Amino acid sequence: MPLHPPPLRHPGPGAHLGVKEAEAALVEHYPRLVRLAYLTLPPGLGRHRRVLAAHTAVQRALRGRARPAPGPGAEGVPGPRSGSGVADGTRTPAYAAVRLRAVRHALAYGRTPRWWPGRVPPPAALRPSLPVVRGLRLFPRAGGMDEFALDRALADVPAPVRAALGLRLLESLSQDAARALLSEAGVADPGAAVRAAARVAGSDHEQVRRMLGSGEFDPCTVQTRPGDLLRRRYRVRAGAAALALATVAGGFALTVAGPDSGEAPSPAGARRVTVPGGALDPAALLRTSPAQWADTSRVDFSAWPPRGGRTGDRELLERALGSWAAPGPGTAVTATPGTAVVAPAQPPQLLFAGDVDGEAVVLFHDGGVRVVRYAEPLSGAASPALDFARSDEADVTTAAALTVSRTAAAARYLLAPWVTEPATRDLLAPGTPARPLETDGDGITAAVPRPAEGGACGSWPAMQVRSSEKIVEKHAFLLTDLGELAPVHLTHTPAPGSGAPARQPREATSAEALTGWARTACSLRDLRRSGVRAVNNWRFAVQPLPGTRSSADWVCTRADTWRGPGRVLVQFAPPAGSPSAPAEVVADRRNTALCSRFGQHVVAGTHWRSPAGAWYVLAAGSRSVGRVEVAGAVRGAAAGTTLAVRAPQDAAFRVTAELHDGGTAPSVR
């Protein structure tokens, strides 16, 4: 009889593990544990603090005596040995215990302790301490657009959902094991977290697993950049003065706040200073070759050459850089949400310097994350203006233009060097051809009408441009003004076809796309000055209307912001006498992944009155919906993606949907 090695024995549910075993498991699997903690932590911390907090959560897992989770037979404890007799180190009680504690610490980050009085979060001094890094900002390596989209989608879901996604895809736990671990970690509804994680992952788990394993989510392999050098100088001086006044012996530690902090030096009494390293020296400004955009794989603001008649005006550039570093008392400073307004840590890139509509205007691009506009009047006593906007992960379309001049009625744009055939069109007149838009030798457009801020929504101006044939992505696309430096990219996702694969957003220049935007463009008013990067109209369902031969469109209008969170408007567009009759907004959801690649299941409902005067409750879901059900004051159910039920005009109802894979999707409200 062949001899087999004795099976590994694990402690019972109440047993404790030694520190040495836990330390060995932590050291052996430190990178994967830190990656799991990084995924679970709130993205709102900023990448620098999130990296440090992830390492803290894992290192704190050694404190106290660890108990394996969640008991015999669960995943994460020893299974049978392989034929070689070598056990998998990630399936030991020690690893399971350390993983549980790391997840628990990551979930608890930022949570108000039970003993803390009131609802106001405790001060930072009472939160878990982080490893100390002075003078540097840390951030993982940037991934591709897919990884960037996933990171933004994860910013819209709670921490237990992110933890469940990591346990399922990074740790390869079953649903039952993930639920058990989350329950042990203190999650109130672990089942809901696991189901929500499945919806985020969608049908292609392997692709999402690959993205989570990329450098975008690796806090152990990081890049560095200096912190805010100006603030460091100010704080050193303030600390030295306080030390002298208090006559306290000893040294002091200075924590540097960097670009992710969102703080700005106080403009009061500010004066121009010189940042170490020449960041405020006009001679050190980065200037891209005029031909680079046509021969680079990175087509964004970094490919813009400097343009304008004053790119050599050292005094103007000095004033612009000095105001950026320390705005004067009268300087009007604006910033899109989530944009840091601190001084540059390194010499920025010069995009434009010239005179436009009575102002001297300078545009900078700062390290791939911000664009900055400085404007001062050519005459008179008006104060300068300084505008900041995000620009990270910009591309051919979202780096296609920047505002150089704006009034209440119109704006002028500096177009990217790859933009050709600029034109304007009214989104509320889809059948009217686009009109050519004149530009000067620097690429500055003539005045483009702006959408009205208030009153009747009688028109919605947009720019239609085309990318040059010198780059592969030769196509036309739409841009519109929402009150910020960079105009917003508009796209369209057609209705699902019978048996057709899921469709990706495409440019909103087709007749179908323009017809859809004519019904929904006025809803863009609610998105002004909220840091929107792009807006997509997804025609997720077409519903036959009872008692008629016509149908209505269900549209999910999703606005993606530069900082990550998205906003969703679900709109119902029945037949109308005018092609620009506004659709009815039936749901509005903020900070959500719905209607994105990572939130593909949507269902909504509304009341509708037929031409004959009968009232109905209508409901519709996206392509993965197999059954729609209405409950409340009115009840009904139907197979497929749509449902119509006779109901009183104001009947209260709620809609749920069953997916083809057996899951469920609640309605959007």
Coordinates of C-alpha atoms in Angstrom, one line a residue, residues 311-506:
T311 CA 5.1 82.5 -26.3
G312 CA 8.4 84.4 -26.0
D313 CA 7.1 87.1 -23.7
R314 CA 9.1 86.3 -20.5
E315 CA 7.4 89.0 -18.4
L316 CA 3.9 87.7 -19.2
L317 CA 5.0 84.1 -18.5
E318 CA 6.5 85.2 -15.2
R319 CA 3.3 86.9 -14.1
A320 CA 1.3 83.8 -15.1
L321 CA 3.6 81.4 -13.2
G322 CA 3.8 83.7 -10.2
S323 CA 0.1 84.0 -10.0
W324 CA -0.3 80.3 -10.2
A325 CA 2.2 79.8 -7.4
A326 CA 0.7 82.6 -5.2
P327 CA -2.5 84.2 -6.5
G328 CA -2.8 87.9 -5.5
P329 CA -5.7 89.1 -3.3
G330 CA -7.8 90.2 -6.3
T331 CA -7.2 87.2 -8.5
A332 CA -10.3 85.2 -9.3
V333 CA -9.5 81.5 -8.9
T334 CA -11.8 78.7 -10.1
A335 CA -11.3 75.0 -10.2
T336 CA -13.3 72.0 -11.4
P337 CA -14.3 69.6 -8.6
G338 CA -11.4 67.4 -7.5
T339 CA -8.7 69.6 -9.1
A340 CA -5.7 70.6 -6.9
V341 CA -4.9 74.3 -7.1
V342 CA -1.4 74.1 -5.7
A343 CA 1.7 75.4 -7.4
P344 CA 3.5 73.3 -10.0
A345 CA 6.1 70.9 -8.6
Q346 CA 8.1 70.9 -11.8
P347 CA 8.2 73.1 -15.0
P348 CA 4.8 72.8 -16.7
Q349 CA 4.3 72.6 -20.5
L350 CA 3.4 75.8 -22.3
L351 CA 0.3 75.4 -24.6
F352 CA -0.5 78.9 -25.5
A353 CA 0.4 82.6 -24.8
G354 CA -1.3 85.4 -26.7
D355 CA -3.9 88.1 -26.8
V356 CA -7.5 87.1 -27.2
D357 CA -10.6 89.4 -26.9
G358 CA -8.9 92.1 -24.9
E359 CA -7.0 89.7 -22.6
A360 CA -3.5 88.2 -22.4
V361 CA -4.1 84.5 -22.0
V362 CA -1.7 81.8 -21.1
L363 CA -2.5 78.0 -21.0
F364 CA -0.3 75.5 -19.2
H365 CA -0.4 71.7 -19.0
D366 CA 0.9 70.4 -15.6
G367 CA 2.4 66.9 -15.5
G368 CA -0.5 65.2 -17.3
V369 CA -3.0 65.9 -14.5
R370 CA -4.1 69.5 -14.9
V371 CA -4.5 72.3 -17.4
V372 CA -4.3 75.9 -16.1
R373 CA -5.5 79.1 -17.7
Y374 CA -4.2 82.5 -16.7
A375 CA -5.8 85.7 -18.1
E376 CA -5.1 89.3 -17.4
P377 CA -6.7 92.4 -19.0
L378 CA -4.7 94.2 -21.7
S379 CA -6.0 97.5 -20.3
G380 CA -8.0 98.8 -17.3
A381 CA -7.8 97.8 -13.6
A382 CA -9.6 94.5 -13.7
S383 CA -7.9 91.6 -11.8
P384 CA -6.4 88.6 -13.3
A385 CA -8.2 85.2 -13.5
L386 CA -6.8 81.7 -12.8
D387 CA -8.7 78.6 -13.8
F388 CA -7.8 75.0 -13.0
A389 CA -9.1 71.8 -14.6
R390 CA -8.3 68.1 -14.5
S391 CA -6.7 66.5 -17.6
D392 CA -5.5 63.1 -16.5
E393 CA -6.1 60.3 -19.0
A394 CA -7.2 62.8 -21.7
D395 CA -7.3 61.4 -25.2
V396 CA -8.0 62.4 -28.8
T397 CA -11.5 63.6 -28.0
T398 CA -11.2 65.0 -24.5
A399 CA -8.0 66.9 -25.3
A400 CA -9.4 68.3 -28.5
A401 CA -10.0 71.8 -27.3
L402 CA -9.5 74.3 -24.5
T403 CA -11.4 77.5 -23.8
V404 CA -9.4 80.6 -24.3
S405 CA -12.1 83.2 -24.0
R406 CA -15.7 83.1 -22.7
T407 CA -18.6 85.5 -22.3
A408 CA -22.2 84.8 -21.2
A409 CA -23.2 84.3 -24.8
A410 CA -20.2 82.7 -26.5
A411 CA -16.8 81.0 -26.1
R412 CA -13.7 80.7 -28.3
Y413 CA -11.5 77.6 -28.2
L414 CA -8.0 76.7 -29.0
L415 CA -8.2 73.5 -31.0
A416 CA -5.8 70.6 -30.8
P417 CA -3.3 70.4 -33.7
W418 CA -5.0 67.1 -34.9
V419 CA -8.4 68.7 -35.2
T420 CA -9.7 69.5 -38.7
E421 CA -13.0 70.6 -40.3
P422 CA -14.4 72.4 -37.2
A423 CA -18.1 73.2 -37.4
T424 CA -21.0 74.1 -35.2
R425 CA -24.5 72.6 -35.0
D426 CA -27.6 72.9 -32.8
L427 CA -28.4 69.7 -31.1
L428 CA -32.1 70.6 -30.9
A429 CA -32.2 70.8 -34.7
P430 CA -30.9 67.3 -35.7
G431 CA -31.9 67.7 -39.4
T432 CA -30.0 70.9 -39.9
P433 CA -26.4 70.4 -41.3
A434 CA -23.4 71.6 -39.4
R435 CA -22.0 75.0 -40.3
P436 CA -18.3 75.5 -40.9
L437 CA -16.4 77.3 -38.1
E438 CA -13.6 79.7 -38.9
T439 CA -10.2 79.4 -37.1
D440 CA -7.1 81.6 -37.2
G441 CA -3.5 80.6 -37.8
D442 CA -3.1 79.5 -34.2
G443 CA -6.1 77.2 -34.2
I444 CA -8.4 79.6 -32.2
T445 CA -12.0 79.4 -33.3
A446 CA -14.5 82.2 -34.0
A447 CA -17.0 82.7 -31.3
V448 CA -19.2 79.7 -30.6
P449 CA -22.6 80.3 -29.1
R450 CA -23.0 78.8 -25.5
P451 CA -26.1 77.0 -24.2
A452 CA -28.3 79.4 -22.3
E453 CA -27.8 79.3 -18.5
G454 CA -31.5 79.8 -17.7
G455 CA -34.9 80.4 -19.3
A456 CA -36.3 78.4 -22.1
C457 CA -34.0 75.7 -23.7
G458 CA -34.5 76.8 -27.3
S459 CA -31.2 75.6 -28.7
W460 CA -28.1 73.7 -27.6
P461 CA -25.0 74.7 -29.5
A462 CA -22.2 72.1 -30.0
M463 CA -19.0 71.8 -32.0
Q464 CA -18.5 69.0 -34.5
V465 CA -14.9 68.4 -35.4
R466 CA -12.9 65.7 -37.1
S467 CA -9.5 64.2 -36.2
S468 CA -6.7 64.5 -38.8
E469 CA -6.0 61.7 -41.2
K470 CA -2.4 61.8 -39.9
I471 CA -3.5 59.8 -36.8
V472 CA -5.2 56.5 -37.0
E473 CA -8.3 57.6 -35.2
K474 CA -9.8 59.6 -38.0
H475 CA -13.4 60.3 -37.1
A476 CA -15.9 63.1 -36.4
F477 CA -17.1 63.8 -32.9
L478 CA -19.2 66.3 -30.9
L479 CA -18.1 68.6 -28.1
T480 CA -20.3 71.0 -26.0
D481 CA -19.7 73.7 -23.4
L482 CA -20.6 73.0 -19.8
G483 CA -18.8 76.0 -18.3
E484 CA -15.3 74.6 -17.8
L485 CA -11.9 74.8 -19.5
A486 CA -12.3 71.7 -21.6
P487 CA -15.6 71.1 -23.5
V488 CA -17.4 67.8 -22.9
H489 CA -17.3 64.9 -25.4
L490 CA -20.8 63.6 -26.4
T491 CA -21.3 60.0 -27.4
H492 CA -24.2 57.6 -28.2
T493 CA -24.9 53.9 -27.6
P494 CA -27.5 52.5 -30.0
A495 CA -30.4 50.3 -28.9
P496 CA -29.6 46.5 -28.6
G497 CA -30.3 44.5 -31.7
S498 CA -31.8 41.1 -31.7
G499 CA -29.0 38.6 -30.9
A500 CA -26.4 41.3 -31.4
P501 CA -23.5 41.6 -29.0
A502 CA -23.4 44.5 -26.5
R503 CA -22.5 47.7 -28.2
Q504 CA -19.9 50.2 -27.1
P505 CA -20.4 54.0 -27.1
R506 CA -19.8 55.5 -30.5

